[in-house]
mmCIF file with all atom_site columns, C-alpha atoms in Angstrom:
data_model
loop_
_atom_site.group_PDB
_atom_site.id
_atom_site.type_symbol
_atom_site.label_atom_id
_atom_site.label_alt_id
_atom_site.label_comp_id
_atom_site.label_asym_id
_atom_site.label_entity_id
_atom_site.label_seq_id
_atom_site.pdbx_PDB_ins_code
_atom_site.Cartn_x
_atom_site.Cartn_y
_atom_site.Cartn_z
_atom_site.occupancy
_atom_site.B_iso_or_equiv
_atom_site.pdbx_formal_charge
_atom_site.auth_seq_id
_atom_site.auth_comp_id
_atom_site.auth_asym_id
_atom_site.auth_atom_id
_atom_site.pdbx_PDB_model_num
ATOM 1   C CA . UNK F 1 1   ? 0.000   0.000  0.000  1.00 62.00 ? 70  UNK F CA 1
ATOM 2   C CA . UNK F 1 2   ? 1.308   3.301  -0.444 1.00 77.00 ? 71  UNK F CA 1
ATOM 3   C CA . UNK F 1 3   ? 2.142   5.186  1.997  1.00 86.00 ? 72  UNK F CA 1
ATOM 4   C CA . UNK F 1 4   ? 0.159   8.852  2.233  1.00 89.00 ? 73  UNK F CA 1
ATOM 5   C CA . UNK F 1 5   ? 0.306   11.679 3.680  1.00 96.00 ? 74  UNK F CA 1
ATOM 6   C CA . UNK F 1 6   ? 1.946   13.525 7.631  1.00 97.00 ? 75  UNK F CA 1
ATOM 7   C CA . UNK F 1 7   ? -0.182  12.241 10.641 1.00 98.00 ? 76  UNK F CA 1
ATOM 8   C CA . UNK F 1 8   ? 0.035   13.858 13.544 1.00 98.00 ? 77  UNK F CA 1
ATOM 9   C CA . UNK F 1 9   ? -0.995  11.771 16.909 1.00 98.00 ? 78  UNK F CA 1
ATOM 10  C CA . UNK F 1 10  ? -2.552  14.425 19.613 1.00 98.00 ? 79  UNK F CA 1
ATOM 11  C CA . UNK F 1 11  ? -2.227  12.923 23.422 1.00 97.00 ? 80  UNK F CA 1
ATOM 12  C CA . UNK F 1 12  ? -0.483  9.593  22.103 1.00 97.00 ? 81  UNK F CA 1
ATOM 13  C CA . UNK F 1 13  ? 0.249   8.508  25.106 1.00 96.00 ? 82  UNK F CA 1
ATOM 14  C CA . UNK F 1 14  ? 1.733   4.710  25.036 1.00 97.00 ? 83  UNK F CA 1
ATOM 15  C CA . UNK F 1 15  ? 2.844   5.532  20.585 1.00 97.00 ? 84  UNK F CA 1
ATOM 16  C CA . UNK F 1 16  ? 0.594   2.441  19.780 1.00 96.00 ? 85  UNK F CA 1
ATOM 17  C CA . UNK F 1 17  ? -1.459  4.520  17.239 1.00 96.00 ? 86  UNK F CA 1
ATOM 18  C CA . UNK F 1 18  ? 0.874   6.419  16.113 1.00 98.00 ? 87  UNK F CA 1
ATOM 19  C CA . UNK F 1 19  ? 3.176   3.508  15.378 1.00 97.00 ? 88  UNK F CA 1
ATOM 20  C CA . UNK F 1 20  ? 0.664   2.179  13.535 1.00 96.00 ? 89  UNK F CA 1
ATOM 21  C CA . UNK F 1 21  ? -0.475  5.110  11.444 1.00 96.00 ? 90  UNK F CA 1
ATOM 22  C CA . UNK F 1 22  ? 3.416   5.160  10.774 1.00 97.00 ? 91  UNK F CA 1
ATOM 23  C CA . UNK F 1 23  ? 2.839   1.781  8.352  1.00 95.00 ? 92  UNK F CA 1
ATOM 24  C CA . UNK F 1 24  ? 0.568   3.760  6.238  1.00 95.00 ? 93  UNK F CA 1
ATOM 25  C CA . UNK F 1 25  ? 1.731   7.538  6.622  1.00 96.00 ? 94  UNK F CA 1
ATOM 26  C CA . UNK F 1 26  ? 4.425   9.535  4.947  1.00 95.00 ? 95  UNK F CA 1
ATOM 27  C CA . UNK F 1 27  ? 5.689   10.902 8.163  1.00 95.00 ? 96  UNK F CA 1
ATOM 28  C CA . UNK F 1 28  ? 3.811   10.066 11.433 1.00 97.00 ? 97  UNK F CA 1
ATOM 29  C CA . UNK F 1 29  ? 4.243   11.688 14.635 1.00 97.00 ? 98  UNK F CA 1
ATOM 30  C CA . UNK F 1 30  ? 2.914   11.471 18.067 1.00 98.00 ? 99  UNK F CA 1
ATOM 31  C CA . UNK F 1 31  ? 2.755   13.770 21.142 1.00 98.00 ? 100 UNK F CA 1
ATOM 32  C CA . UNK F 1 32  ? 1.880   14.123 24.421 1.00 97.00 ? 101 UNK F CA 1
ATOM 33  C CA . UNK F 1 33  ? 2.548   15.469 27.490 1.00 95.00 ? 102 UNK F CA 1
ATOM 34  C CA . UNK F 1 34  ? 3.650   13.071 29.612 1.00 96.00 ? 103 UNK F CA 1
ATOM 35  C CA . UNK F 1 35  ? 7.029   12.276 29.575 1.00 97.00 ? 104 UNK F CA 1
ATOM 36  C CA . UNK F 1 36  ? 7.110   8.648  31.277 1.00 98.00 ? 105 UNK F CA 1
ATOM 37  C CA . UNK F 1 37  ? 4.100   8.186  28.216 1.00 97.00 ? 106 UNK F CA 1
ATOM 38  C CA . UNK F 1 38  ? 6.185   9.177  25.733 1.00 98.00 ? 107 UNK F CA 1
ATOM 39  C CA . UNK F 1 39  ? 9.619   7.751  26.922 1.00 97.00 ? 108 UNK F CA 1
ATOM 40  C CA . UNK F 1 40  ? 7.805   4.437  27.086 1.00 97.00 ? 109 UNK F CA 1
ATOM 41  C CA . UNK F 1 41  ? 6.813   5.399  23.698 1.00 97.00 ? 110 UNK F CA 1
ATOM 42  C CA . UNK F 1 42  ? 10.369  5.826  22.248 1.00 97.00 ? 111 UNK F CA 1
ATOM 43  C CA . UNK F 1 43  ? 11.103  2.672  23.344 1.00 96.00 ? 112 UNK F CA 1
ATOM 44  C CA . UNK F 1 44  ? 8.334   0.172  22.681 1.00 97.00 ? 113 UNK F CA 1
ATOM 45  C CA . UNK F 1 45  ? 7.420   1.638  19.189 1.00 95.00 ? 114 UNK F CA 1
ATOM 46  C CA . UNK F 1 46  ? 11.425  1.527  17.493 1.00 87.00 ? 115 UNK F CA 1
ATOM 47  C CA . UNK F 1 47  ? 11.589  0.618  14.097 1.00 91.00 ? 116 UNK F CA 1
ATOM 48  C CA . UNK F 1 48  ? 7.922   1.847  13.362 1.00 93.00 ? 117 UNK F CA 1
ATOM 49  C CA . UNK F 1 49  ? 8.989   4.944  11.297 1.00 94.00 ? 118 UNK F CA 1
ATOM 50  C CA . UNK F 1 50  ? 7.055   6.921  14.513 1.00 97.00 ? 119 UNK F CA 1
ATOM 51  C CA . UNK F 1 51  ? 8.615   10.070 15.452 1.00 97.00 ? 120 UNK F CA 1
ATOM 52  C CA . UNK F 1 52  ? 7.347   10.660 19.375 1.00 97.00 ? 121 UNK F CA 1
ATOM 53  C CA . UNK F 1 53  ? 7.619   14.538 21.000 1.00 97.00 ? 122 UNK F CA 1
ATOM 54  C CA . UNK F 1 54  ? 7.486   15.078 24.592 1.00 97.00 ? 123 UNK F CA 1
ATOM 55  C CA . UNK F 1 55  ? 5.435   18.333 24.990 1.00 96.00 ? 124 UNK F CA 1
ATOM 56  C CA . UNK F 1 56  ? 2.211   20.498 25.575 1.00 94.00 ? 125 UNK F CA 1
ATOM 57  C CA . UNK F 1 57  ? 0.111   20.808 22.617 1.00 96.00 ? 126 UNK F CA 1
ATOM 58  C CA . UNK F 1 58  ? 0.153   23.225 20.688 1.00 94.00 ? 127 UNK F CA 1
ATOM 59  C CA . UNK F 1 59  ? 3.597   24.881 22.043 1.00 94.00 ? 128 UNK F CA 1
ATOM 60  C CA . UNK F 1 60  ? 5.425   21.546 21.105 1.00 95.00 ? 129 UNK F CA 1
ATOM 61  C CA . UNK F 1 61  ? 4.292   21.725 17.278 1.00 96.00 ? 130 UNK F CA 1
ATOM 62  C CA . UNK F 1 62  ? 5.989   24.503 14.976 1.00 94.00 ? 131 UNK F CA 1
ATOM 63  C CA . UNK F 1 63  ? 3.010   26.554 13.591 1.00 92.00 ? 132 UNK F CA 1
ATOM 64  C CA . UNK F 1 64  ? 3.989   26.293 10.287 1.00 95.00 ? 133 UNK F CA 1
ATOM 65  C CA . UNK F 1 65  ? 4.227   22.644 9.842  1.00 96.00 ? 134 UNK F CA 1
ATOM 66  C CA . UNK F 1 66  ? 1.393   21.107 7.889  1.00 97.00 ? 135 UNK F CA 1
ATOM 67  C CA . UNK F 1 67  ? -0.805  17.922 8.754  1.00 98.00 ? 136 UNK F CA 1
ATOM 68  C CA . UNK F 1 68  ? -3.047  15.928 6.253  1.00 98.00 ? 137 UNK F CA 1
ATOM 69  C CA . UNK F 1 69  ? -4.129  13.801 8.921  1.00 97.00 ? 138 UNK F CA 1
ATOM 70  C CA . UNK F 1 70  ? -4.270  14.770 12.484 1.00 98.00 ? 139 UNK F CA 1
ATOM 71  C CA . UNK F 1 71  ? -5.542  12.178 15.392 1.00 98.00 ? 140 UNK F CA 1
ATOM 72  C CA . UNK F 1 72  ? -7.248  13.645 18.506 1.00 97.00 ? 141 UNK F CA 1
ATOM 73  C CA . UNK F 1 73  ? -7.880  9.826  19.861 1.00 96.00 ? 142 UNK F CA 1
ATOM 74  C CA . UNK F 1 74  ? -9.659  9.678  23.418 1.00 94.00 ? 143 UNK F CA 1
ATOM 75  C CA . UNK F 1 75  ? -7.878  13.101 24.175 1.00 96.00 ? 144 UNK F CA 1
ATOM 76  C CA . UNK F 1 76  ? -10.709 16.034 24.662 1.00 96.00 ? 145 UNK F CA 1
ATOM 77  C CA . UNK F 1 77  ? -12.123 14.802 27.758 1.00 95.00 ? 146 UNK F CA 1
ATOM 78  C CA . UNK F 1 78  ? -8.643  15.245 28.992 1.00 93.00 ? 147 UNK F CA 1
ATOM 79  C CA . UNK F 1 79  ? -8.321  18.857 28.020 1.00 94.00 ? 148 UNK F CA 1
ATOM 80  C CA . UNK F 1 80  ? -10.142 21.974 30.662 1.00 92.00 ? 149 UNK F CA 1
ATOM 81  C CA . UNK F 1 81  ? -13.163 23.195 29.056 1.00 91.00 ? 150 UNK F CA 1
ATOM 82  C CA . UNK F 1 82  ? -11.672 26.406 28.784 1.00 93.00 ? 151 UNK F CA 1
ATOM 83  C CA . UNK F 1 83  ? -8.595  25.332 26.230 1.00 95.00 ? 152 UNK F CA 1
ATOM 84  C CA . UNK F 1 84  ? -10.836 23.063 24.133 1.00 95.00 ? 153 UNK F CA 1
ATOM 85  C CA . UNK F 1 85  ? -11.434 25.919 21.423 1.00 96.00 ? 154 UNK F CA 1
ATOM 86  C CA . UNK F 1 86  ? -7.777  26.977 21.415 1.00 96.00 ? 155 UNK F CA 1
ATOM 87  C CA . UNK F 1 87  ? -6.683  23.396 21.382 1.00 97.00 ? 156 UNK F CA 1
ATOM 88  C CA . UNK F 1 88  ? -9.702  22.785 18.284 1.00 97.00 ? 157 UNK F CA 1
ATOM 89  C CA . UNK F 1 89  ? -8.775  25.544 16.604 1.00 97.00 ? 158 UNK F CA 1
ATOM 90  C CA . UNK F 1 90  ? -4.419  25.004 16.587 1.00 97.00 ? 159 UNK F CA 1
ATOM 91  C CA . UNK F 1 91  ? -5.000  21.599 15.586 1.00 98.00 ? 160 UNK F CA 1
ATOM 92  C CA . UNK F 1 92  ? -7.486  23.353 12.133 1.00 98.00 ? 161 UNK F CA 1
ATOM 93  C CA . UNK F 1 93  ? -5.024  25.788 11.596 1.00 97.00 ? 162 UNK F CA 1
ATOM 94  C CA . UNK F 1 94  ? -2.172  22.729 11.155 1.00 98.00 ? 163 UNK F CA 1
ATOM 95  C CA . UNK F 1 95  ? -4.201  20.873 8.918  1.00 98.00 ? 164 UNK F CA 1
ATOM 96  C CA . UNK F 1 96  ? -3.292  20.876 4.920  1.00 97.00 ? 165 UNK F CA 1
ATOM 97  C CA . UNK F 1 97  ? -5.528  22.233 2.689  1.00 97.00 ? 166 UNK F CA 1
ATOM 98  C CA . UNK F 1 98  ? -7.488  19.050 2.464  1.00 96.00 ? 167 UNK F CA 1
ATOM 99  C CA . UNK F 1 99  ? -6.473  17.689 5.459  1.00 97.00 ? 168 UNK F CA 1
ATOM 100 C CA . UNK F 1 100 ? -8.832  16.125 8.015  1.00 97.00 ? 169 UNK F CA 1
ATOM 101 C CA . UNK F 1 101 ? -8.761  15.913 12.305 1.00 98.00 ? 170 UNK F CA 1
ATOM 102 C CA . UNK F 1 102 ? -10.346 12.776 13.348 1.00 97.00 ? 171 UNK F CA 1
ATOM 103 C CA . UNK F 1 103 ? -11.642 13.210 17.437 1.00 97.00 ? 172 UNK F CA 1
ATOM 104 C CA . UNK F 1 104 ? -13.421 10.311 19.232 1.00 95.00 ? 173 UNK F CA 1
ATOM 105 C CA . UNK F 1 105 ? -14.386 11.199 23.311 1.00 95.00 ? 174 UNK F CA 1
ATOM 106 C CA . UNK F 1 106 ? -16.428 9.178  25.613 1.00 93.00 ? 175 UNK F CA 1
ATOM 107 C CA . UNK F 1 107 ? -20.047 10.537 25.558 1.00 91.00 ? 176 UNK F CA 1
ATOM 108 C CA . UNK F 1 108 ? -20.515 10.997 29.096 1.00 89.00 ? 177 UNK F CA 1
ATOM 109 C CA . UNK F 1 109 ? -22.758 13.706 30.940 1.00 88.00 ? 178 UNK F CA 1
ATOM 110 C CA . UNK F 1 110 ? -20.906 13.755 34.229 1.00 82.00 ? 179 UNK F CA 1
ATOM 111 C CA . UNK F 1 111 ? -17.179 14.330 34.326 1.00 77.00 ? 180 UNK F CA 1
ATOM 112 C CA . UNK F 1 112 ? -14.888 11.287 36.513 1.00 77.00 ? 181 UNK F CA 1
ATOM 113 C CA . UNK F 1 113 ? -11.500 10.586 37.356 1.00 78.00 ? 182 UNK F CA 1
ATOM 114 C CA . UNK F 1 114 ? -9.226  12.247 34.902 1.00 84.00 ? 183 UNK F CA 1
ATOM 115 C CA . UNK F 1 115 ? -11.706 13.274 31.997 1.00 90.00 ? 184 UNK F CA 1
ATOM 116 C CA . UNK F 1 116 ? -11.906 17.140 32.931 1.00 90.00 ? 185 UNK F CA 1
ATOM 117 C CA . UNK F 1 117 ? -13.728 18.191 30.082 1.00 91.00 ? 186 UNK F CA 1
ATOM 118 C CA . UNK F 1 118 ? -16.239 15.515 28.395 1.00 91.00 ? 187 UNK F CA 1
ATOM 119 C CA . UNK F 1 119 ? -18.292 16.463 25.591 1.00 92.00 ? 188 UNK F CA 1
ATOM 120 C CA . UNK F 1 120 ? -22.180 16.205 27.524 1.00 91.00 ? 189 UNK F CA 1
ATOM 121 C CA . UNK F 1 121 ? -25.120 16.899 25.260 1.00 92.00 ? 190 UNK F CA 1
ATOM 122 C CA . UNK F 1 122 ? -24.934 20.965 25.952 1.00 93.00 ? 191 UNK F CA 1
ATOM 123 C CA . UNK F 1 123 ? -21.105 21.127 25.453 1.00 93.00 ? 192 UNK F CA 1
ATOM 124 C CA . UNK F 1 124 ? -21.192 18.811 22.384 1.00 93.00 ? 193 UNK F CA 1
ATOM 125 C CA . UNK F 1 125 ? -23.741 21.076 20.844 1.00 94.00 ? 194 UNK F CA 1
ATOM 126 C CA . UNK F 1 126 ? -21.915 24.131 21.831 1.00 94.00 ? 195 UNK F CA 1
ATOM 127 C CA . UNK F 1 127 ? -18.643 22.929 20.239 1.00 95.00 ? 196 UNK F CA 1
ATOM 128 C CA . UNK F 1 128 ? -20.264 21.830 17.038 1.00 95.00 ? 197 UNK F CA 1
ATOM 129 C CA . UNK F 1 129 ? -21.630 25.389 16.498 1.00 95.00 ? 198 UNK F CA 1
ATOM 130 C CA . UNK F 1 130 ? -18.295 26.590 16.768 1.00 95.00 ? 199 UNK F CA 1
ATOM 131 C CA . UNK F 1 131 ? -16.871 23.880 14.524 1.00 96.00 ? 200 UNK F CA 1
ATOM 132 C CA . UNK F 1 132 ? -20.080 24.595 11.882 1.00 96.00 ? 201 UNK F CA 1
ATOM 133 C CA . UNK F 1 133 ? -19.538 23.742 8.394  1.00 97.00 ? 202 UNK F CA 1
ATOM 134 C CA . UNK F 1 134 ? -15.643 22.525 8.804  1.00 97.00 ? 203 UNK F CA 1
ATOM 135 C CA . UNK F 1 135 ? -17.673 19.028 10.417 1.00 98.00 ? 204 UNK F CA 1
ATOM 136 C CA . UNK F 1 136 ? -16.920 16.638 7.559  1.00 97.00 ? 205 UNK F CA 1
ATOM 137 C CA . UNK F 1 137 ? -18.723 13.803 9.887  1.00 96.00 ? 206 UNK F CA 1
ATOM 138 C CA . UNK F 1 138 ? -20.425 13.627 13.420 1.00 94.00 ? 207 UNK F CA 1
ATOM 139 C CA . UNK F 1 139 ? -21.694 10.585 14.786 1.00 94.00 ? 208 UNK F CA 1
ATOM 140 C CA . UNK F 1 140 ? -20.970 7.810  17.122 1.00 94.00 ? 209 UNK F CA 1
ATOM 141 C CA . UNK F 1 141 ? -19.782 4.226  17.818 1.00 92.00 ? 210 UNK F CA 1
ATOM 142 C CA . UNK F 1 142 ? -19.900 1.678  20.514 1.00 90.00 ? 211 UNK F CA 1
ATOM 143 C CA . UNK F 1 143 ? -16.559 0.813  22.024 1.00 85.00 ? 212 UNK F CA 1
ATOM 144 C CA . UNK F 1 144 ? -17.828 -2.368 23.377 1.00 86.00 ? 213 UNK F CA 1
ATOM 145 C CA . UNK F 1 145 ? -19.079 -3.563 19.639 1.00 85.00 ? 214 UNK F CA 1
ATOM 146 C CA . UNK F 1 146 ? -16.272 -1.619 17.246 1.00 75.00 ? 215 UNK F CA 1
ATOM 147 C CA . UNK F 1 147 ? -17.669 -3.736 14.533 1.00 82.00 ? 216 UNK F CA 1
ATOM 148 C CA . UNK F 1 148 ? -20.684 -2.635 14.542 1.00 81.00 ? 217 UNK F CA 1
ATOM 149 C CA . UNK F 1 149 ? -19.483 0.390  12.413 1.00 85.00 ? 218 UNK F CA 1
ATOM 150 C CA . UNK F 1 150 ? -20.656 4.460  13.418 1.00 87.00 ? 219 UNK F CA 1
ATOM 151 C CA . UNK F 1 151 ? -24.160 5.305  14.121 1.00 87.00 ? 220 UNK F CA 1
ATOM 152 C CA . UNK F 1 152 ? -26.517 8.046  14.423 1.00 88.00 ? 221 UNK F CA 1
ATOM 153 C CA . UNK F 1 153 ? -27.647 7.028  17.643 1.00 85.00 ? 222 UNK F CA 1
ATOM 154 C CA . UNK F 1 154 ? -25.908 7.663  20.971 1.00 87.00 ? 223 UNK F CA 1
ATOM 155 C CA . UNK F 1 155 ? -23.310 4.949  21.970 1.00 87.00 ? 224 UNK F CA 1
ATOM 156 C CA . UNK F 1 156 ? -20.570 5.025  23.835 1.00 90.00 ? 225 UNK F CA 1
ATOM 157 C CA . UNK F 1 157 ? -17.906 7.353  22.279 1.00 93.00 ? 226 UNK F CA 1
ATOM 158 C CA . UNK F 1 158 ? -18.582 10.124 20.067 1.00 94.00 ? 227 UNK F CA 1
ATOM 159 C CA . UNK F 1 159 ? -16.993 10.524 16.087 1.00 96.00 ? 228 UNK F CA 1
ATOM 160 C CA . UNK F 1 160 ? -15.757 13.616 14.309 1.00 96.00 ? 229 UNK F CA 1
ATOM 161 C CA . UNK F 1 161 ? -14.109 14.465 11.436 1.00 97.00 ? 230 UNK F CA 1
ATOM 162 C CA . UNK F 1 162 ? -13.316 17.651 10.602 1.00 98.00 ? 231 UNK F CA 1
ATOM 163 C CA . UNK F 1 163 ? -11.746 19.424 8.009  1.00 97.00 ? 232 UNK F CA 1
ATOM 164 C CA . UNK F 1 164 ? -10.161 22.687 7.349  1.00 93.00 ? 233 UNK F CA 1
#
């Protein structure tokens, strides 16, 4: 298969992901901003073509590098409510011209334990009006059944894509 296209993996924790993406990406690269994360990352994923950064998002990415694919995988719920648009909106303004961001986030009504800022109902709806026409795709899938393909109908984790 040939490979296409610079992925960049947002909060990529362990590099599993990413070092996947790497098989089928030009240039993949993952961040995060946990160090023992991304140390562990560096050395569990050698050989995969994965490039891992240790770093807070978006400081840690130069703002005029360009992303056809970026990753926001289980991530949001992990950023404050108040940096969500900022974070959104760096990750947009990294994209390529055609390029996509691909977000899934537990959808949860009550934040617990380390998700700080889940997408409820109200917030989802607020975010989506800010994202407007750039939403390429909005729906959801069930984590517990990820064959069962996306839905319309709440499951378990909510699905964007979203383009520039």
């Amino acid at each position: 298969m040939e490979k296409r296209g610079a992925v960049l993996d947002l909060g990529c924790g362990a590099g599993q992901n990413t070092a996947m993406l790497a098989r089928y990406s030009r240039w993949a690269e993952g961040v995060d901003h946990d160090e023992k994360a991304i140390k562990f990352a560096m050395k569990h994923n050698t050989g995969s073509g994965a490039v891992f950064k240790w770093g807070s998002f978006p400081h840690c990415i130069k703002p005029s590098e360009r992303f056809d694919y970026i990753f926001c995988i289980e991530t949001m719920e992990h950023v404050h409510y108040g940096d969500q648009v900022k974070f959104l909106q760096s990750a947009i303004d990294l994209l390529s011209p055609e390029g996509r961001l691909f977000i899934t986030t537990p959808n949860e009504e009550e934040s617990s334990g380390h998700h700080i800022g889940i997408w409820s109902k109200k917030f989802r709806k607020e975010m989506l009006e800010f994202l407007g026409k750039r939403v390429a795709y909005h729906g959801f899938i069930d984590n517990q059944k990820p064959d069962a393909g996306f839905s319309d109908d709440p499951k378990s984790h909510l699905v964007l894509v979203i383009k520039r």
